Amino acid sequence: MSSASEDGLDALVARIRACRVCREAPRGSALPHEPRPVLRVSATASILVASQAPGTKVHLSGLPFTDASGDRLRAWMGVNKDTFYDTAHIAIAPMGFCFPGQDAAGGDLPPRRECVATWHDTLFAALPPFRLILAVGRPAQAYHLARLGLAAHLKSSLTETVANWRAVRAAGEKLAHPVAVYTLPHPSWRNTGWLKKNPYFDAELLPQLQADIARALGRS
């Protein structure tokens, strides 16, 4: 990407980080706290972590995945923190840039709708093609599979979509700009039971994911 394009990307990221649309022009109830958009992108990253939305700890730190979910995700990927936070190689762009708040049961609310409507198409048009995409959670899977022309691979449930990972990966590799797409559950502790019920995830999916990540990072 040229320096002019990099300047344009930097300006776009600055605009996203200054965004207050969910307070000033919300779609529904306004965000109940001050916005703090969190994303990490660059003109050179070959891997995209497309997550859901920041949680409470990330809202405080301003750094994505600074929690137990981040530890599990890095273990899934087979990378350490230095590699994970190296924006030259790994971009992190959630479907909701700000912490959306919590429901009555203490669970995080879904990503705010304003983010995709306002920013995502423009952001991904400004970024170079990725070699590997981790679509973490249903919202990221729906958006990125549609963006890549792979919407037919989004099944009726997250469990079915993740189980279809081989077909999704193969379809992405056939695109004009080949990309290995992985549809993943959220690495939250809440999904520990899901992982136990789906042993193929650890036994089959993760070894292939880690091999593809090593290749995208130039390690093999």
PDB file of C-alpha atoms in Angstrom:
ATOM      1  CA  MET A   1       0.000   0.000   0.000  1.00  0.00           C
ATOM      2  CA  SER A   2       1.342   3.456  -0.934  1.00  0.00           C
ATOM      3  CA  SER A   3       2.171   6.118   1.643  1.00  0.00           C
ATOM      4  CA  ALA A   4      -0.797   8.165   0.390  1.00  0.00           C
ATOM      5  CA  SER A   5      -3.071   5.175   1.007  1.00  0.00           C
ATOM      6  CA  GLU A   6      -1.516   4.713   4.445  1.00  0.00           C
ATOM      7  CA  ASP A   7      -2.242   8.364   5.233  1.00  0.00           C
ATOM      8  CA  GLY A   8      -5.845   7.805   4.184  1.00  0.00           C
ATOM      9  CA  LEU A   9      -6.107   4.742   6.410  1.00  0.00           C
ATOM     10  CA  ASP A  10      -4.625   6.625   9.355  1.00  0.00           C
ATOM     11  CA  ALA A  11      -7.168   9.412   8.866  1.00  0.00           C
ATOM     12  CA  LEU A  12     -10.026   6.902   8.683  1.00  0.00           C
ATOM     13  CA  VAL A  13      -8.895   5.161  11.878  1.00  0.00           C
ATOM     14  CA  ALA A  14      -8.671   8.540  13.616  1.00  0.00           C
ATOM     15  CA  ARG A  15     -12.260   9.282  12.576  1.00  0.00           C
ATOM     16  CA  ILE A  16     -13.418   5.907  13.880  1.00  0.00           C
ATOM     17  CA  ARG A  17     -11.679   6.465  17.208  1.00  0.00           C
ATOM     18  CA  ALA A  18     -13.421   9.832  17.526  1.00  0.00           C
ATOM     19  CA  CYS A  19     -16.844   8.389  16.643  1.00  0.00           C
ATOM     20  CA  ARG A  20     -19.811   9.198  18.888  1.00  0.00           C
ATOM     21  CA  VAL A  21     -22.661   8.119  16.626  1.00  0.00           C
ATOM     22  CA  CYS A  22     -24.053   5.651  19.183  1.00  0.00           C
ATOM     23  CA  ARG A  23     -24.471   8.569  21.617  1.00  0.00           C
ATOM     24  CA  GLU A  24     -25.440  11.361  19.238  1.00  0.00           C
ATOM     25  CA  ALA A  25     -27.442   9.498  16.563  1.00  0.00           C
ATOM     26  CA  PRO A  26     -28.167   6.043  18.007  1.00  0.00           C
ATOM     27  CA  ARG A  27     -30.232   3.325  16.408  1.00  0.00           C
ATOM     28  CA  GLY A  28     -32.366   2.671  19.461  1.00  0.00           C
ATOM     29  CA  SER A  29     -31.233   3.465  22.987  1.00  0.00           C
ATOM     30  CA  ALA A  30     -28.057   5.499  23.232  1.00  0.00           C
ATOM     31  CA  LEU A  31     -24.853   3.889  24.474  1.00  0.00           C
ATOM     32  CA  PRO A  32     -25.089   4.201  28.277  1.00  0.00           C
ATOM     33  CA  HIS A  33     -21.481   5.331  28.739  1.00  0.00           C
ATOM     34  CA  GLU A  34     -18.824   7.327  26.910  1.00  0.00           C
ATOM     35  CA  PRO A  35     -17.706   5.698  23.637  1.00  0.00           C
ATOM     36  CA  ARG A  36     -14.199   4.281  23.441  1.00  0.00           C
ATOM     37  CA  PRO A  37     -13.748   2.706  19.993  1.00  0.00           C
ATOM     38  CA  VAL A  38     -11.126  -0.037  19.982  1.00  0.00           C
ATOM     39  CA  LEU A  39      -9.464  -1.371  16.831  1.00  0.00           C
ATOM     40  CA  ARG A  40      -5.952  -2.113  15.590  1.00  0.00           C
ATOM     41  CA  VAL A  41      -5.337  -2.173  11.829  1.00  0.00           C
ATOM     42  CA  SER A  42      -2.511  -1.440   9.432  1.00  0.00           C
ATOM     43  CA  ALA A  43      -1.726  -1.369   5.740  1.00  0.00           C
ATOM     44  CA  THR A  44       0.427  -4.516   6.012  1.00  0.00           C
ATOM     45  CA  ALA A  45      -1.434  -6.958   8.275  1.00  0.00           C
ATOM     46  CA  SER A  46      -2.052 -10.329   6.640  1.00  0.00           C
ATOM     47  CA  ILE A  47      -4.291 -11.712   9.406  1.00  0.00           C
ATOM     48  CA  LEU A  48      -7.604 -10.241  10.556  1.00  0.00           C
ATOM     49  CA  VAL A  49      -9.204 -11.042  13.900  1.00  0.00           C
ATOM     50  CA  ALA A  50     -12.825 -10.024  13.319  1.00  0.00           C
ATOM     51  CA  SER A  51     -14.268 -10.182  16.797  1.00  0.00           C
ATOM     52  CA  GLN A  52     -17.582  -9.113  18.350  1.00  0.00           C
ATOM     53  CA  ALA A  53     -17.167  -6.086  20.639  1.00  0.00           C
ATOM     54  CA  PRO A  54     -14.959  -5.009  23.544  1.00  0.00           C
ATOM     55  CA  GLY A  55     -15.837  -6.196  27.039  1.00  0.00           C
ATOM     56  CA  THR A  56     -15.524  -4.292  30.295  1.00  0.00           C
ATOM     57  CA  LYS A  57     -11.775  -4.849  30.713  1.00  0.00           C
ATOM     58  CA  VAL A  58     -11.049  -3.818  27.130  1.00  0.00           C
ATOM     59  CA  HIS A  59     -13.211  -0.719  27.562  1.00  0.00           C
ATOM     60  CA  LEU A  60     -10.956   0.271  30.459  1.00  0.00           C
ATOM     61  CA  SER A  61      -7.632  -0.656  28.839  1.00  0.00           C
ATOM     62  CA  GLY A  62      -8.321   0.418  25.257  1.00  0.00           C
ATOM     63  CA  LEU A  63      -6.445  -2.692  24.088  1.00  0.00           C
ATOM     64  CA  PRO A  64      -8.414  -5.599  22.593  1.00  0.00           C
ATOM     65  CA  PHE A  65      -8.488  -8.998  24.272  1.00  0.00           C
ATOM     66  CA  THR A  66      -6.791  -7.938  27.518  1.00  0.00           C
ATOM     67  CA  ASP A  67      -8.771 -10.602  29.374  1.00  0.00           C
ATOM     68  CA  ALA A  68      -9.156 -14.360  29.756  1.00  0.00           C
ATOM     69  CA  SER A  69     -10.854 -14.550  26.345  1.00  0.00           C
ATOM     70  CA  GLY A  70      -7.704 -13.069  24.844  1.00  0.00           C
ATOM     71  CA  ASP A  71      -5.550 -15.693  26.544  1.00  0.00           C
ATOM     72  CA  ARG A  72      -7.702 -18.462  25.088  1.00  0.00           C
ATOM     73  CA  LEU A  73      -7.777 -16.866  21.634  1.00  0.00           C
ATOM     74  CA  ARG A  74      -3.988 -16.532  21.553  1.00  0.00           C
ATOM     75  CA  ALA A  75      -3.701 -20.183  22.594  1.00  0.00           C
ATOM     76  CA  TRP A  76      -6.045 -21.141  19.751  1.00  0.00           C
ATOM     77  CA  MET A  77      -3.886 -19.160  17.328  1.00  0.00           C
ATOM     78  CA  GLY A  78      -0.577 -20.422  18.709  1.00  0.00           C
ATOM     79  CA  VAL A  79       0.875 -16.923  19.131  1.00  0.00           C
ATOM     80  CA  ASN A  80       2.208 -14.915  22.061  1.00  0.00           C
ATOM     81  CA  LYS A  81       1.137 -11.421  23.088  1.00  0.00           C
ATOM     82  CA  ASP A  82       3.966  -9.691  21.223  1.00  0.00           C
ATOM     83  CA  THR A  83       2.917 -11.316  17.958  1.00  0.00           C
ATOM     84  CA  PHE A  84      -0.791 -10.853  18.622  1.00  0.00           C
ATOM     85  CA  TYR A  85      -0.417  -7.113  19.176  1.00  0.00           C
ATOM     86  CA  ASP A  86       1.980  -6.550  16.269  1.00  0.00           C
ATOM     87  CA  THR A  87      -0.246  -4.568  13.906  1.00  0.00           C
ATOM     88  CA  ALA A  88       2.241  -5.024  11.073  1.00  0.00           C
ATOM     89  CA  HIS A  89       0.987  -8.622  10.883  1.00  0.00           C
ATOM     90  CA  ILE A  90      -2.316  -8.934  12.774  1.00  0.00           C
ATOM     91  CA  ALA A  91      -5.287  -6.567  12.542  1.00  0.00           C
ATOM     92  CA  ILE A  92      -8.086  -6.618  15.112  1.00  0.00           C
ATOM     93  CA  ALA A  93     -11.391  -5.068  14.045  1.00  0.00           C
ATOM     94  CA  PRO A  94     -14.515  -5.973  16.032  1.00  0.00           C
ATOM     95  CA  MET A  95     -18.036  -5.740  14.675  1.00  0.00           C
ATOM     96  CA  GLY A  96     -18.788  -3.213  17.406  1.00  0.00           C
ATOM     97  CA  PHE A  97     -15.907  -0.875  18.188  1.00  0.00           C
ATOM     98  CA  CYS A  98     -17.205   0.149  21.630  1.00  0.00           C
ATOM     99  CA  PHE A  99     -18.242  -1.840  24.692  1.00  0.00           C
ATOM    100  CA  PRO A 100     -22.026  -2.163  24.197  1.00  0.00           C
ATOM    101  CA  GLY A 101     -22.968  -2.533  27.868  1.00  0.00           C
ATOM    102  CA  GLN A 102     -24.503  -5.505  29.660  1.00  0.00           C
ATOM    103  CA  ASP A 103     -27.912  -7.102  29.900  1.00  0.00           C
ATOM    104  CA  ALA A 104     -29.835  -7.807  33.112  1.00  0.00           C
ATOM    105  CA  ALA A 105     -28.036 -11.141  33.543  1.00  0.00           C
ATOM    106  CA  GLY A 106     -24.606  -9.530  33.346  1.00  0.00           C
ATOM    107  CA  GLY A 107     -23.795 -10.746  29.847  1.00  0.00           C
ATOM    108  CA  ASP A 108     -22.419  -8.390  27.207  1.00  0.00           C
ATOM    109  CA  LEU A 109     -24.991  -6.965  24.811  1.00  0.00           C
ATOM    110  CA  PRO A 110     -24.622  -7.586  21.054  1.00  0.00           C
ATOM    111  CA  PRO A 111     -22.359  -5.255  19.039  1.00  0.00           C
ATOM    112  CA  ARG A 112     -23.929  -1.869  18.349  1.00  0.00           C
ATOM    113  CA  ARG A 113     -25.565  -1.708  14.915  1.00  0.00           C
ATOM    114  CA  GLU A 114     -24.219   1.790  14.256  1.00  0.00           C
ATOM    115  CA  CYS A 115     -20.644   0.552  13.749  1.00  0.00           C
ATOM    116  CA  VAL A 116     -21.292  -1.643  10.731  1.00  0.00           C
ATOM    117  CA  ALA A 117     -23.750   0.827   9.232  1.00  0.00           C
ATOM    118  CA  THR A 118     -21.296   3.717   9.578  1.00  0.00           C
ATOM    119  CA  TRP A 119     -17.799   2.300   9.211  1.00  0.00           C
ATOM    120  CA  HIS A 120     -17.184  -1.276   8.201  1.00  0.00           C
ATOM    121  CA  ASP A 121     -17.630  -1.177   4.432  1.00  0.00           C
ATOM    122  CA  THR A 122     -15.394   1.898   4.238  1.00  0.00           C
ATOM    123  CA  LEU A 123     -12.787   0.385   6.550  1.00  0.00           C
ATOM    124  CA  PHE A 124     -12.450  -2.908   4.703  1.00  0.00           C
ATOM    125  CA  ALA A 125     -12.368  -1.157   1.332  1.00  0.00           C
ATOM    126  CA  ALA A 126      -9.364   0.796   2.650  1.00  0.00           C
ATOM    127  CA  LEU A 127      -7.511  -2.286   3.911  1.00  0.00           C
ATOM    128  CA  PRO A 128      -5.519  -4.658   1.682  1.00  0.00           C
ATOM    129  CA  PRO A 129      -6.772  -8.245   1.183  1.00  0.00           C
ATOM    130  CA  PHE A 130      -5.996 -10.544   4.094  1.00  0.00           C
ATOM    131  CA  ARG A 131      -4.457 -13.995   3.827  1.00  0.00           C
ATOM    132  CA  LEU A 132      -6.382 -15.264   6.839  1.00  0.00           C
ATOM    133  CA  ILE A 133      -9.550 -14.131   8.634  1.00  0.00           C
ATOM    134  CA  LEU A 134     -10.781 -15.300  12.021  1.00  0.00           C
ATOM    135  CA  ALA A 135     -14.524 -14.565  12.072  1.00  0.00           C
ATOM    136  CA  VAL A 136     -15.237 -14.813  15.793  1.00  0.00           C
ATOM    137  CA  GLY A 137     -18.926 -15.087  16.641  1.00  0.00           C
ATOM    138  CA  ARG A 138     -22.112 -14.924  14.596  1.00  0.00           C
ATOM    139  CA  PRO A 139     -22.100 -11.179  13.736  1.00  0.00           C
ATOM    140  CA  ALA A 140     -18.567 -11.346  12.327  1.00  0.00           C
ATOM    141  CA  GLN A 141     -19.370 -14.499  10.393  1.00  0.00           C
ATOM    142  CA  ALA A 142     -22.482 -12.985   8.822  1.00  0.00           C
ATOM    143  CA  TYR A 143     -20.714  -9.780   7.806  1.00  0.00           C
ATOM    144  CA  HIS A 144     -17.437 -11.167   6.484  1.00  0.00           C
ATOM    145  CA  LEU A 145     -18.874 -14.168   4.678  1.00  0.00           C
ATOM    146  CA  ALA A 146     -21.273 -11.798   2.892  1.00  0.00           C
ATOM    147  CA  ARG A 147     -18.480  -9.307   2.189  1.00  0.00           C
ATOM    148  CA  LEU A 148     -16.416 -12.043   0.544  1.00  0.00           C
ATOM    149  CA  GLY A 149     -19.324 -13.486  -1.457  1.00  0.00           C
ATOM    150  CA  LEU A 150     -19.459 -16.576   0.756  1.00  0.00           C
ATOM    151  CA  ALA A 151     -22.842 -15.917   2.412  1.00  0.00           C
ATOM    152  CA  ALA A 152     -24.127 -19.337   1.344  1.00  0.00           C
ATOM    153  CA  HIS A 153     -21.788 -20.863   3.920  1.00  0.00           C
ATOM    154  CA  LEU A 154     -23.509 -19.116   6.844  1.00  0.00           C
ATOM    155  CA  LYS A 155     -25.673 -21.814   8.405  1.00  0.00           C
ATOM    156  CA  SER A 156     -28.711 -21.420  10.621  1.00  0.00           C
ATOM    157  CA  SER A 157     -26.663 -21.589  13.815  1.00  0.00           C
ATOM    158  CA  LEU A 158     -23.141 -20.793  14.950  1.00  0.00           C
ATOM    159  CA  THR A 159     -22.567 -24.466  15.768  1.00  0.00           C
ATOM    160  CA  GLU A 160     -23.415 -25.496  12.211  1.00  0.00           C
ATOM    161  CA  THR A 161     -21.322 -22.688  10.712  1.00  0.00           C
ATOM    162  CA  VAL A 162     -18.266 -23.627  12.766  1.00  0.00           C
ATOM    163  CA  ALA A 163     -18.735 -27.316  11.986  1.00  0.00           C
ATOM    164  CA  ASN A 164     -18.670 -26.361   8.288  1.00  0.00           C
ATOM    165  CA  TRP A 165     -15.173 -24.860   8.704  1.00  0.00           C
ATOM    166  CA  ARG A 166     -13.461 -27.006   6.073  1.00  0.00           C
ATOM    167  CA  ALA A 167     -15.916 -25.950   3.353  1.00  0.00           C
ATOM    168  CA  VAL A 168     -15.649 -22.282   4.385  1.00  0.00           C
ATOM    169  CA  ARG A 169     -11.848 -22.413   4.315  1.00  0.00           C
ATOM    170  CA  ALA A 170     -11.825 -24.160   0.928  1.00  0.00           C
ATOM    171  CA  ALA A 171     -14.269 -21.645  -0.576  1.00  0.00           C
ATOM    172  CA  GLY A 172     -12.148 -18.717   0.591  1.00  0.00           C
ATOM    173  CA  GLU A 173      -9.034 -20.203  -0.969  1.00  0.00           C
ATOM    174  CA  LYS A 174     -10.788 -20.185  -4.370  1.00  0.00           C
ATOM    175  CA  LEU A 175     -11.442 -16.431  -4.379  1.00  0.00           C
ATOM    176  CA  ALA A 176      -9.563 -14.028  -6.653  1.00  0.00           C
ATOM    177  CA  HIS A 177      -7.603 -12.985  -3.559  1.00  0.00           C
ATOM    178  CA  PRO A 178      -7.341 -16.320  -1.725  1.00  0.00           C
ATOM    179  CA  VAL A 179      -8.069 -16.094   1.993  1.00  0.00           C
ATOM    180  CA  ALA A 180      -8.332 -18.808   4.625  1.00  0.00           C
ATOM    181  CA  VAL A 181     -11.501 -17.978   6.558  1.00  0.00           C
ATOM    182  CA  TYR A 182     -12.135 -19.592   9.936  1.00  0.00           C
ATOM    183  CA  THR A 183     -15.556 -19.341  11.565  1.00  0.00           C
ATOM    184  CA  LEU A 184     -14.956 -19.563  15.312  1.00  0.00           C
ATOM    185  CA  PRO A 185     -17.000 -19.389  18.512  1.00  0.00           C
ATOM    186  CA  HIS A 186     -16.153 -16.632  20.951  1.00  0.00           C
ATOM    187  CA  PRO A 187     -13.233 -17.675  23.196  1.00  0.00           C
ATOM    188  CA  SER A 188     -15.211 -16.709  26.302  1.00  0.00           C
ATOM    189  CA  TRP A 189     -15.327 -19.010  29.340  1.00  0.00           C
ATOM    190  CA  ARG A 190     -19.067 -19.174  28.653  1.00  0.00           C
ATOM    191  CA  ASN A 191     -18.276 -21.404  25.659  1.00  0.00           C
ATOM    192  CA  THR A 192     -16.243 -23.986  27.609  1.00  0.00           C
ATOM    193  CA  GLY A 193     -19.240 -26.342  27.551  1.00  0.00           C
ATOM    194  CA  TRP A 194     -19.591 -25.842  23.777  1.00  0.00           C
ATOM    195  CA  LEU A 195     -15.946 -26.803  23.283  1.00  0.00           C
ATOM    196  CA  LYS A 196     -16.415 -30.006  25.296  1.00  0.00           C
ATOM    197  CA  LYS A 197     -19.430 -30.949  23.176  1.00  0.00           C
ATOM    198  CA  ASN A 198     -17.495 -30.323  19.943  1.00  0.00           C
ATOM    199  CA  PRO A 199     -14.126 -32.083  20.373  1.00  0.00           C
ATOM    200  CA  TYR A 200     -13.282 -31.742  16.662  1.00  0.00           C
ATOM    201  CA  PHE A 201     -12.571 -28.070  17.357  1.00  0.00           C
ATOM    202  CA  ASP A 202      -9.435 -28.796  19.396  1.00  0.00           C
ATOM    203  CA  ALA A 203      -8.491 -31.972  17.579  1.00  0.00           C
ATOM    204  CA  GLU A 204      -8.961 -30.934  13.942  1.00  0.00           C
ATOM    205  CA  LEU A 205      -9.708 -27.248  13.454  1.00  0.00           C
ATOM    206  CA  LEU A 206      -7.057 -25.712  15.707  1.00  0.00           C
ATOM    207  CA  PRO A 207      -4.051 -27.589  14.248  1.00  0.00           C
ATOM    208  CA  GLN A 208      -5.029 -26.416  10.750  1.00  0.00           C
ATOM    209  CA  LEU A 209      -5.665 -22.878  11.986  1.00  0.00           C
ATOM    210  CA  GLN A 210      -2.266 -22.721  13.672  1.00  0.00           C
ATOM    211  CA  ALA A 211      -0.543 -24.032  10.551  1.00  0.00           C
ATOM    212  CA  ASP A 212      -2.275 -21.407   8.407  1.00  0.00           C
ATOM    213  CA  ILE A 213      -1.354 -18.660  10.880  1.00  0.00           C
ATOM    214  CA  ALA A 214       2.294 -19.736  10.830  1.00  0.00           C
ATOM    215  CA  ARG A 215       2.273 -19.541   7.042  1.00  0.00           C
ATOM    216  CA  ALA A 216       0.587 -16.113   7.036  1.00  0.00           C
ATOM    217  CA  LEU A 217       3.247 -14.879   9.448  1.00  0.00           C
ATOM    218  CA  GLY A 218       6.003 -16.288   7.226  1.00  0.00           C
ATOM    219  CA  ARG A 219       7.060 -18.919   9.748  1.00  0.00           C
ATOM    220  CA  SER A 220       6.684 -21.912   7.452  1.00  0.00           C
TER     221      SER A 220
END
